XYZ file of C-alpha atoms in Angstrom:
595
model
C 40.691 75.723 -43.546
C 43.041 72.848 -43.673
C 46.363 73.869 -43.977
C 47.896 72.245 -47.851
C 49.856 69.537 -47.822
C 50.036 69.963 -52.030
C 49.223 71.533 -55.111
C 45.234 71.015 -56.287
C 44.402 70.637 -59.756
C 43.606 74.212 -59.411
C 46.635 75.086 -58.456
C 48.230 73.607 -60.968
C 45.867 74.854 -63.954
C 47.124 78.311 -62.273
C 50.417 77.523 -62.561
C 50.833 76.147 -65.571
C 48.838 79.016 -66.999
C 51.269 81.420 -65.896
C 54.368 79.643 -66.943
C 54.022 77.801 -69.807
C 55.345 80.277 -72.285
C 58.170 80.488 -69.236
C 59.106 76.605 -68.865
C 58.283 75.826 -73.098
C 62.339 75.946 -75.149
C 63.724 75.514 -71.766
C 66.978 73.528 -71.708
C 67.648 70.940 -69.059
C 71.249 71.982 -67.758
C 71.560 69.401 -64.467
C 69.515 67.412 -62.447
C 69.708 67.164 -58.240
C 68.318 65.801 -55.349
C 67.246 68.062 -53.038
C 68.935 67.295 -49.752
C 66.548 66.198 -46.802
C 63.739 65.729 -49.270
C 62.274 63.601 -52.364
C 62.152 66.571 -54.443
C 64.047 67.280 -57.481
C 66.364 70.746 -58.632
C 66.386 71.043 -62.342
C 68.670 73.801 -63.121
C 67.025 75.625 -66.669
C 68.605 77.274 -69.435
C 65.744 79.310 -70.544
C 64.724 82.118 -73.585
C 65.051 85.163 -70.851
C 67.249 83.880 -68.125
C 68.231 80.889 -66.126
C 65.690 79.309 -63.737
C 65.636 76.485 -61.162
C 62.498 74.186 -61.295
C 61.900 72.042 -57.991
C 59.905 69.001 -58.917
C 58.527 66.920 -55.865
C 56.464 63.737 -56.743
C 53.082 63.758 -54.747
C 53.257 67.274 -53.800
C 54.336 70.120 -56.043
C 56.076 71.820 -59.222
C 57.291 75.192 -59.104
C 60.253 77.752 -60.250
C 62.459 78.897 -56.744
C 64.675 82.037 -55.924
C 65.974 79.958 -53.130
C 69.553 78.133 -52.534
C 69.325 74.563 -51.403
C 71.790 71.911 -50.506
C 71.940 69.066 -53.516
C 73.150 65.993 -53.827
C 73.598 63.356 -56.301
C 72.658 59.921 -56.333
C 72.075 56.694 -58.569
C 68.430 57.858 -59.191
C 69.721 61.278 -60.130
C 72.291 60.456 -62.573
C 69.618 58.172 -64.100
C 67.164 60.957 -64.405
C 70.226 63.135 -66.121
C 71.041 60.432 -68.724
C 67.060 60.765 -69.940
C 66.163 64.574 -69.473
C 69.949 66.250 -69.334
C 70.480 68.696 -72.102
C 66.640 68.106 -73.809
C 64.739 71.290 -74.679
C 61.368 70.950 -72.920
C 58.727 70.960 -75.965
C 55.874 71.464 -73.900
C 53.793 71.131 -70.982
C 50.262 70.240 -69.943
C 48.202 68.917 -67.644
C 46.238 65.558 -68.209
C 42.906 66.049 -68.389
C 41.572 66.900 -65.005
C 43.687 64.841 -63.263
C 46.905 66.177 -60.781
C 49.448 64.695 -63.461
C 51.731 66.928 -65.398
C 53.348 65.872 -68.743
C 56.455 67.401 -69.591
C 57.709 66.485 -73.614
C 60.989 66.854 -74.802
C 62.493 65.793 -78.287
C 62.603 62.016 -77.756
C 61.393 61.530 -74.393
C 58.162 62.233 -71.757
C 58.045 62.746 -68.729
C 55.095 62.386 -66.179
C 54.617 64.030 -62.757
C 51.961 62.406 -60.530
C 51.175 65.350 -58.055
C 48.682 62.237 -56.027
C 49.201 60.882 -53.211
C 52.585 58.310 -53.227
C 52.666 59.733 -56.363
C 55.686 59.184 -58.988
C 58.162 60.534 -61.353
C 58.255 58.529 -64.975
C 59.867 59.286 -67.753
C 59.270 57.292 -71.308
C 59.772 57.284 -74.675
C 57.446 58.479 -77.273
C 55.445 55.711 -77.273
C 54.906 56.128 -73.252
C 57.244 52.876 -72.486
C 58.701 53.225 -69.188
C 62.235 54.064 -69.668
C 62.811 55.273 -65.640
C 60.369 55.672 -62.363
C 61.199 56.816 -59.215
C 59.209 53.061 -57.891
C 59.249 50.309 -59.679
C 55.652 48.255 -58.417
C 52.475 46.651 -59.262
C 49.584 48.176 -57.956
C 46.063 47.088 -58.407
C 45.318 48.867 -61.141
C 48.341 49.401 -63.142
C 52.183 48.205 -63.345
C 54.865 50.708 -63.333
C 58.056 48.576 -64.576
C 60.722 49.558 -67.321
C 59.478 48.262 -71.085
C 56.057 48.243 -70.023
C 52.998 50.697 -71.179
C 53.187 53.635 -68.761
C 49.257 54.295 -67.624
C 48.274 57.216 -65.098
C 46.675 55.760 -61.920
C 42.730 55.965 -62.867
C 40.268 58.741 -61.598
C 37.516 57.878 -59.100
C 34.822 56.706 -60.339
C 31.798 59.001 -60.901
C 29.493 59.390 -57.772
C 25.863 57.429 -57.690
C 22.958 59.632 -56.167
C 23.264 57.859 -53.203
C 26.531 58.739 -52.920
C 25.784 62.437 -53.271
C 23.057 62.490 -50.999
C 24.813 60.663 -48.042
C 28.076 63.256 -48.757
C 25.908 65.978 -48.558
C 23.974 65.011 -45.246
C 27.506 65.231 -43.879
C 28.550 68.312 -45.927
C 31.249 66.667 -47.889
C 31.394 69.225 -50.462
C 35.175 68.434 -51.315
C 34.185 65.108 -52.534
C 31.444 65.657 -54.293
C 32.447 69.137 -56.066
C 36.184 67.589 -56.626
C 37.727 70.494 -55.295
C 39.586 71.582 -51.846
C 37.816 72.675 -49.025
C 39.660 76.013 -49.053
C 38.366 76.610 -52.543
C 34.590 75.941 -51.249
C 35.697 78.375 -48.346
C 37.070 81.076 -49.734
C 33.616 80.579 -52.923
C 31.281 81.278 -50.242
C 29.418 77.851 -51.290
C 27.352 76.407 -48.823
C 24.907 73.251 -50.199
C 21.975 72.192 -48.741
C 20.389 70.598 -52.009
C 20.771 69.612 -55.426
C 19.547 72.743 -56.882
C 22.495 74.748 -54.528
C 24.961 71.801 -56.008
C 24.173 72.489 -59.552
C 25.023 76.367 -58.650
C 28.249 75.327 -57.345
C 29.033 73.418 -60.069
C 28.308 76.578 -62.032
C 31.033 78.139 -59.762
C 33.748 75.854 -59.896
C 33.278 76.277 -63.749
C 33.556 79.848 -63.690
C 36.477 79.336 -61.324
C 38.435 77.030 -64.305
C 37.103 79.401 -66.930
C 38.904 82.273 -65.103
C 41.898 80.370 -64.256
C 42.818 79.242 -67.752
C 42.163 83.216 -69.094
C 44.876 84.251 -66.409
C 42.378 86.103 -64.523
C 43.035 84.575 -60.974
C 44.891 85.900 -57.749
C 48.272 85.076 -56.029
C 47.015 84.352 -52.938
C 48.874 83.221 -50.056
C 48.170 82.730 -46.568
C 51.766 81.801 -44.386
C 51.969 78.875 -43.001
C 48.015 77.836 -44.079
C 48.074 77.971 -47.965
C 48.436 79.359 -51.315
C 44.923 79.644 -53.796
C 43.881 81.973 -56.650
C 41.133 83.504 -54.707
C 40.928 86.212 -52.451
C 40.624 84.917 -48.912
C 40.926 86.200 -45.710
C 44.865 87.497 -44.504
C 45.425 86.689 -47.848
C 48.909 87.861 -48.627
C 48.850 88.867 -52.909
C 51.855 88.147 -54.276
C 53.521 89.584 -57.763
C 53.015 85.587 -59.352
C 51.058 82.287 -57.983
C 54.510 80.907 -58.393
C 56.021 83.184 -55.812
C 53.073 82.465 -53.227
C 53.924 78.734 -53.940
C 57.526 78.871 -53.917
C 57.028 80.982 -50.408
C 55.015 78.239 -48.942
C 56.247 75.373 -49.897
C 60.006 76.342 -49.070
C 58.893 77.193 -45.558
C 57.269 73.723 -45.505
C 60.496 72.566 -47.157
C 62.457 73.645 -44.161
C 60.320 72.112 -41.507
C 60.409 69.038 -43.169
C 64.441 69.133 -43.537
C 64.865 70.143 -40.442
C 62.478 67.535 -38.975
C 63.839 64.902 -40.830
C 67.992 65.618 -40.099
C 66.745 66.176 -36.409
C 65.024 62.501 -36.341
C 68.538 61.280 -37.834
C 71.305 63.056 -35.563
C 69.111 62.318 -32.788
C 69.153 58.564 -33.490
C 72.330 58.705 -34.054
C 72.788 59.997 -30.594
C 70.832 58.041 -29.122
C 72.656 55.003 -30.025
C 75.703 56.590 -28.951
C 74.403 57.495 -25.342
C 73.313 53.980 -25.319
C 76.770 52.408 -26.236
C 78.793 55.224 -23.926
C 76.704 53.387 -21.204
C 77.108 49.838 -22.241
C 81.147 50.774 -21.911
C 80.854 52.348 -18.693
C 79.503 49.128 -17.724
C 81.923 47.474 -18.638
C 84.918 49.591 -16.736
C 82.934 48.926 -13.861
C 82.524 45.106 -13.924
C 86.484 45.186 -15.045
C 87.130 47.629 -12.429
C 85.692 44.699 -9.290
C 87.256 41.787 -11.208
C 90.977 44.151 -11.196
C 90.468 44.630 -7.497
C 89.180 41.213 -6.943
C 92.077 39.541 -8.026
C 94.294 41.643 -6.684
C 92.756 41.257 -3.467
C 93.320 37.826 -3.312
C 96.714 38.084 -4.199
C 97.353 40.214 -1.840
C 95.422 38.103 0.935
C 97.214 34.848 -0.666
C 100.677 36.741 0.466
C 99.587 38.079 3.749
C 98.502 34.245 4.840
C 101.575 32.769 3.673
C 102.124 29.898 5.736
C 98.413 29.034 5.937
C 98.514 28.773 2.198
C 102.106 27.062 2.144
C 100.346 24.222 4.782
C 97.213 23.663 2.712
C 99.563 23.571 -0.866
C 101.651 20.803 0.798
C 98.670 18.627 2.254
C 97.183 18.466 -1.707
C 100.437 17.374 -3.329
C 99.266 15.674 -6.778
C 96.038 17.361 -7.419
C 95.000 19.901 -10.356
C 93.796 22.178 -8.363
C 92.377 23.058 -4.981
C 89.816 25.641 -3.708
C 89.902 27.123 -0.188
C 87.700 30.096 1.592
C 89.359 33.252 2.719
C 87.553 36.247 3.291
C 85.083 36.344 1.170
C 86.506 34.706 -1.292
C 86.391 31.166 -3.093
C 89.695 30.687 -4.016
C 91.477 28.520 -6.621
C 95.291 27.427 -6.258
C 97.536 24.965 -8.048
C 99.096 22.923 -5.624
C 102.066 22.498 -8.020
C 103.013 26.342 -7.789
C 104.304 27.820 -4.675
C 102.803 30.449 -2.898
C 104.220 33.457 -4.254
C 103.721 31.992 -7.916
C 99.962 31.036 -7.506
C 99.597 35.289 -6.211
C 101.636 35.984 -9.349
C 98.849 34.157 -11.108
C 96.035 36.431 -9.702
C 98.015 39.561 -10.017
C 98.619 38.557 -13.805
C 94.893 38.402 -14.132
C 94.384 41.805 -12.434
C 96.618 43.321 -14.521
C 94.722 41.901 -17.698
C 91.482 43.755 -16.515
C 93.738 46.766 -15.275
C 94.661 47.245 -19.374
C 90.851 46.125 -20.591
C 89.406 48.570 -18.562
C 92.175 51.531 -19.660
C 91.132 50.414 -23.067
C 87.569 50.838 -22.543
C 88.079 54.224 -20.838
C 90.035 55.594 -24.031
C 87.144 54.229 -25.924
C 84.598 55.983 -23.683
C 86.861 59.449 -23.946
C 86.516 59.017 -27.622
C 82.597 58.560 -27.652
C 82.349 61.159 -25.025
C 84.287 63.516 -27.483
C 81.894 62.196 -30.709
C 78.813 63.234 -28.473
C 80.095 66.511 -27.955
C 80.213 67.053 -31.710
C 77.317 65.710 -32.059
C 75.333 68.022 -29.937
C 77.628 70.498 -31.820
C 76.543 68.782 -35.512
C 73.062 69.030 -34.113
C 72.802 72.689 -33.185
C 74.952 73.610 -36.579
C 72.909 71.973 -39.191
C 69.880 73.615 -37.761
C 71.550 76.982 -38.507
C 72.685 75.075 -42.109
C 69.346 74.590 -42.783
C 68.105 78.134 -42.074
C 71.084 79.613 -44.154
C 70.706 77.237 -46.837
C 67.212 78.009 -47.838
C 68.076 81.577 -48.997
C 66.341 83.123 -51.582
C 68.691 83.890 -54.707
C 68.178 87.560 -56.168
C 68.148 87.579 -60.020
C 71.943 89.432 -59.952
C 73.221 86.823 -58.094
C 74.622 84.732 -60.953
C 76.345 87.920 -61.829
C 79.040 89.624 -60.014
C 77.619 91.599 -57.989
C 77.971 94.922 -55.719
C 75.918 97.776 -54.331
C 77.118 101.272 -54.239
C 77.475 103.373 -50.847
C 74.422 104.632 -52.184
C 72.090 101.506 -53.020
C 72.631 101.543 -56.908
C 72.958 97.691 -57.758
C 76.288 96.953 -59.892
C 76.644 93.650 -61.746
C 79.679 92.646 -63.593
C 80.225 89.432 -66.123
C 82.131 86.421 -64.977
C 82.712 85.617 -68.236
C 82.493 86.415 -72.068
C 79.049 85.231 -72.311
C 77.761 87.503 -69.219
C 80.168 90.749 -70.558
C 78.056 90.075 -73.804
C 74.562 89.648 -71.765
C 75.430 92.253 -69.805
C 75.983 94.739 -72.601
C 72.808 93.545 -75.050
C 70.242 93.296 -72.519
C 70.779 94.885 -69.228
C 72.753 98.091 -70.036
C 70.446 100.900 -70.157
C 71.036 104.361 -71.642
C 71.694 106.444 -68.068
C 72.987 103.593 -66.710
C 77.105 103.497 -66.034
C 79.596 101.648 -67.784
C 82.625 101.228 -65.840
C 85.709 98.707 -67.075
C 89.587 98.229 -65.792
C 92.109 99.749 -68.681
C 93.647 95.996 -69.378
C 92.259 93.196 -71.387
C 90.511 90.465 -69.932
C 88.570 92.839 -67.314
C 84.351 92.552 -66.473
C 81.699 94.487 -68.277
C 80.724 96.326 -65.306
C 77.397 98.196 -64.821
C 75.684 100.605 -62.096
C 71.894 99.946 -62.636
C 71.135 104.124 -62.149
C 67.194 103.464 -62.434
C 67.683 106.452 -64.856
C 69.258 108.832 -61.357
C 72.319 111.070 -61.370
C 74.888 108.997 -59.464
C 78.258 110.214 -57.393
C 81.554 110.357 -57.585
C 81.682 108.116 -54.513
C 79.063 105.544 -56.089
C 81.189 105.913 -59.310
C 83.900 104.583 -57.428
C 82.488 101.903 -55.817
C 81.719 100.268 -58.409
C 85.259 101.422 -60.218
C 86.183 98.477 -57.111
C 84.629 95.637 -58.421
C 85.703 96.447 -62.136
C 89.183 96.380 -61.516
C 89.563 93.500 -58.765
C 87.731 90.869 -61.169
C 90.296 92.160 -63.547
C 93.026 90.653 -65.183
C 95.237 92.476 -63.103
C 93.930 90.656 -59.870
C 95.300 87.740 -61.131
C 98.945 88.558 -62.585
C 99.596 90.704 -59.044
C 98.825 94.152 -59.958
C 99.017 96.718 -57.069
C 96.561 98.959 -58.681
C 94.874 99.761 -62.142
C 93.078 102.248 -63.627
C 89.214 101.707 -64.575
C 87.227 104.026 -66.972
C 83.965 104.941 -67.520
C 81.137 106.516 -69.471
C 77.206 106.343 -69.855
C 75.379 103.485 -71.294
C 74.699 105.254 -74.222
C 78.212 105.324 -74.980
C 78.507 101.677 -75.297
C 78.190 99.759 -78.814
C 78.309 96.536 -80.015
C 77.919 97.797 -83.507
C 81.506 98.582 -85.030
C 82.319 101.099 -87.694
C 81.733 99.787 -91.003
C 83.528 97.343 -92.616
C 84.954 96.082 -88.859
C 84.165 93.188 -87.012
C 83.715 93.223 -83.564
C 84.944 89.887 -81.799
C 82.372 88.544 -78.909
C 82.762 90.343 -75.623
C 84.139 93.032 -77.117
C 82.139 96.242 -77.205
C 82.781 99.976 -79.239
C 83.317 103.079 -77.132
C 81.733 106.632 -78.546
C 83.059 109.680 -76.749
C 84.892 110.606 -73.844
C 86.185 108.312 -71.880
C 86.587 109.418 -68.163
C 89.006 108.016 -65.817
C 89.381 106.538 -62.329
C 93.346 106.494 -62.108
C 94.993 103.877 -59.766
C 92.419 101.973 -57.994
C 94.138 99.121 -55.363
C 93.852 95.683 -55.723
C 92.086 95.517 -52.237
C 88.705 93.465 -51.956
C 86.524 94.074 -48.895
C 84.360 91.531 -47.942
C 81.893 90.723 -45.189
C 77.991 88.937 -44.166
C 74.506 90.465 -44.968
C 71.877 90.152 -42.122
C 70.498 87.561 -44.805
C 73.209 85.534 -45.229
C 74.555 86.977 -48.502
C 78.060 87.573 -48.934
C 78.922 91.271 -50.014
C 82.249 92.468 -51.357
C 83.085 95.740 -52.811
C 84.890 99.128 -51.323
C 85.424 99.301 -47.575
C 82.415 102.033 -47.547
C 80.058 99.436 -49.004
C 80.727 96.220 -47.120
C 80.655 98.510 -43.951
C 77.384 99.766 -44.755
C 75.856 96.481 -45.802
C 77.700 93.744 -43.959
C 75.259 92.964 -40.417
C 77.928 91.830 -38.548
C 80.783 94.258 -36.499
C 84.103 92.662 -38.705
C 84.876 92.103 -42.409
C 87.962 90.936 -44.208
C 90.172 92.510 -46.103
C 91.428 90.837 -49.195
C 94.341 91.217 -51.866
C 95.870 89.309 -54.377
C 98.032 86.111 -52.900
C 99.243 82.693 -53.418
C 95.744 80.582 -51.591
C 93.367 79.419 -53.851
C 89.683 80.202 -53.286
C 88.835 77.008 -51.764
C 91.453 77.192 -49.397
C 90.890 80.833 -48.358
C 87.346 79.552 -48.327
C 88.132 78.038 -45.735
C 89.839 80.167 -43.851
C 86.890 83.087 -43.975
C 84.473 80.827 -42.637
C 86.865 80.337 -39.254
C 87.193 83.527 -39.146
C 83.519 84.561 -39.622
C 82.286 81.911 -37.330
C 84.624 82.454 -34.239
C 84.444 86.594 -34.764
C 80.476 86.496 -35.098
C 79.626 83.264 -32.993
C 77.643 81.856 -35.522
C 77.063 78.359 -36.248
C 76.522 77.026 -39.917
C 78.488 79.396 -42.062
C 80.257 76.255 -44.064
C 77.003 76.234 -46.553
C 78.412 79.249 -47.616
C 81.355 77.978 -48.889
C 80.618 77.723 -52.555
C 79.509 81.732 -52.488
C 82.639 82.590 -51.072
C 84.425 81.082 -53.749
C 82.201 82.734 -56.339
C 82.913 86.043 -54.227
C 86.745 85.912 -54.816
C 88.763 86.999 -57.693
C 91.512 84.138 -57.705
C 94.241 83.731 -55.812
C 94.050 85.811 -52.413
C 95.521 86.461 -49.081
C 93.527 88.034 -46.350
C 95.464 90.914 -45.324
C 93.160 92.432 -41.983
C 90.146 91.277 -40.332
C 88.418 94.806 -39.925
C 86.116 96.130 -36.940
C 82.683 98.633 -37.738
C 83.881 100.844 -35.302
């Protein structure tokens, strides 16, 4: 079994059968480039929650938990101005062919999943408005204003075509299908009569596929199909297996790729560090050369003096000492035709201590170069983190493992409340306005005092009173039955706001003090000191309070500390979820040990 280099038809009429109801009302928020790659991020508003499409031209379509580094670029802002905001309408597959059409209001977009295959996106009337190439191939012409047509499928296969495939047991070919697919089917064709039967197969196979009755089958680093095969890994969705697989592939590629660069880059800069120490050493003889024979011009005074006066009248005059040719002007004296070659010494003297600062500079480049080298690695492997669902929330764990999530805004306190609050669950909020809906997700368990307060931590720093200074507030809380967001009648209730039934019980001055340290996957945890010392992986976390740095200064700062404390390379990916992490305005009061 070959090991996939991209998504089959197959695999697509899997995918596509699984998610369409997902990807269909879906609202284009922003468009990006996936750093390292030619695959697009779309970042989707969608019906249930947000969701992050990656898009690669050629090779694959697919939903992702995982972070990645994005950029932006000329392409990418042209892809925005066509698809940005635009409710996807729908989404099929055309005909039997590895091309994906994605239709929104006013436009269409195309996804050629073939090799040196292309995004396009048109109008309704399939004129090409954008392409990721612009070029006329043999068979069709993908410009802007013109007709957009798919490339065309194979032509059909003669008899003799069959028969000479399958005398060399080219089922692929012939049955239009991978070979994993005639692996893990069991077909094996000797004859036409066997052919016909696998035909029957790879029917069946569609039939099932398109019903949803298909597995999520993925073997690491080999492949992801919807049959059972042999390690065959099943995961909960064909999307995860392909997410799984490609990202890993994703990686390699990345890392490949940024390797191939830095290393060129290095490699020119090796070459041009030696070029320069060249040249110190050629400027290095001609220094001591001249001032050689300045010095041998002075030591043979009267020699020189006697030869000077028997050339009286000529430009110049060259006589051997040593083993040097030397050149004099009989119109200088002695002293001032050494002067001469000392002058010239001293020119090379000041090239070469040039050159050397030059060469201390490159030397110095190299070094961060190896550094840059070994760091982006560890970038990469950080980077490509898989996001958990509460991730776009606040979020916590208790001492206990009981998940709390908390709004960063109106929208999410709202969310939060309608959706995700369940009856046993706890709601916990600070006693000021302008505070988090905050929630401990009790999967229907008694929780602790200790848990209760855990998450009492996170619902009063990403208070108001963070912000204005407070030293401590108090935070109350009650089930999640308690919680309304119908009001009495004949009262309105304003959005984010939320009614209160019963007793109210109280936490009474919580601090404004944030813990915060690094998960063994790269996550950043805050919460109580109990928490982030039970679920940081490293021996030190920071302690945080309200102060006068803003988050991407403090940022900063963390990282530093994080990466000298921990010895560990890569960290500054993690920038923008440190900001996310912190309340506002904060000063680090203590770097903290385990022990």
């Amino acid at each position: 079994m070959n090991k996939k280099n991209s998504m089959s038809y197959l695999d697509l009429l899997a995918w596509i059968t699984e998610n369409k109801n997902e990807i269909i009302s879906c609202r284009v928020d922003n468009v990006y480039k996936i750093s390292g790659t030619q695959a697009y991020f779309l970042k989707l508003h969608c019906k249930n929650s947000d969701k992050n499409l990656v898009i690669e031209p050629g090779k694959r379509i697919h939903f992702t938990k995982y972070d990645r580094q994005k950029e932006i670029s000329n392409e990418v802002s042209l892809i925005r101005a066509h698809i940005k905001d635009r409710i996807i309408n729908n989404i099929e597959l055309l005909g039997k062919e590895r091309i994906i059409k994605l239709t929104f209001m006013d436009r269409l977009m195309y996804i050629e999943l073939l090799p040196r295959g292309l995004l396009v996106i048109t109008d309704l009337n399939n004129r090409i408005l954008f392409a990721t190439e612009y070029k006329e191939f043999k068979d069709r012409v993908i410009k802007p204003n013109v007709i957009y047509t798919p490339p065309p499928p194979p032509p059909p296969l003669t008899d003799e075509e069959i028969d000479k495939l399958l005398k060399k047991g080219n089922l692929s070919r012939i049955l239009g299908v991978p070979q994993e697919i005639i692996e893990a089917l069991g077909i094996s064709v000797l004859n036409r009569q066997e052919l016909d039967n696998a035909v029957l197969k790879i029917k069946k196979l569609e039939e099932d596929i398109e019903k949803g009755n298909f597995n999520k089958c993925l073997i690491p680093n080999l492949t992801v199909i919807p049959l059972k095969f042999n390690d065959c890994i099943e995961k909960d969705s064909y999307n995860d297996a392909l997410d799984e697989f490609f990202t890993n592939e994703e990686k390699a590629v990345i890392k490949s790729e940024t390797d191939k660069k830095l290393e060129e880059e290095k490699k020119k800069l090796v070459k041009t560090i030696e070029e320069i120490e060249n040249e110190i050493e050629t400027y290095k003889k001609e220094e001591d050369k001249h001032r050689n024979i300045a010095n041998i011009l002075i030591a043979n005074y009267q020699n020189i003096e006697n030869e000077i006066n028997k050339n009286l009248g000529k430009n110049t005059i060259k006589i051997k000492l040593d083993e040097y040719e030397i050149e004099l002007d009989p119109k200088l004296s002695v002293y001032k035709n050494a002067s001469k070659y000392f002058d010239i010494a001293k020119e090379y003297a000041e090239k070469r201590k040039k050159a050397e600062e030059t060469l201390n500079n490159l030397k110095q480049k190299l070094k961060e170069l190896d550094k840059q080298i070994e760091e982006r690695t560890e970038e990469i492997r950080i980077s490509l983190r898989k996001r958990e669902w509460y991730e776009k929330y606040r979020w916590s764990f208790t001492r206990n493992g009981y998940l709390v999530i908390a709004g960063r805004d109106i929208d999410q306190n709202e969310s939060l409340v309608r959706k995700l609050l369940e009856p046993k669950d706890i709601f916990l909020h600070a006693d000021i306005q302008g505070a988090p809906a905050t929630i401990i997700k009790t999967q229907g368990n008694s929780v602790s005092e200790d848990d209760i307060r855990d998450a009492a931590v996170i619902a009063a720093c990403y208070s108001k009173a963070w912000k204005v200074g407070m030293g401590a507030i108090d935070v109350f809380w009650v089930n999640g039955d308690q919680v309304s967001k119908s009001p009495p009648s004949g009262e309105y209730l304003k959005k984010g706001s939320f009614m209160i039934y019963g007793k109210k019980n109280f936490i009474n001055n919580v601090k404004m003090q944030l813990f915060l340290g690094l998960t063994e996957d790269f996550k950043i945890i805050v919460g109580s000191e109990e928490v982030v010392k039970k679920y940081s992986s490293s021996n030190i976390f920071i302690l945080l309070e309200p102060g006068d740095d803003d988050p991407s200064k403090l940022s900063t700062k963390i990282i530093k500390i994080l990466q000298e404390k921990l010895k560990l390379k890569g960290l500054r990916t993690l920038q923008d979820d440190i900001i996310r992490s912190l309340p506002g305005k904060s000063k680090i009061v203590a770097i903290k040990n385990k022990t």
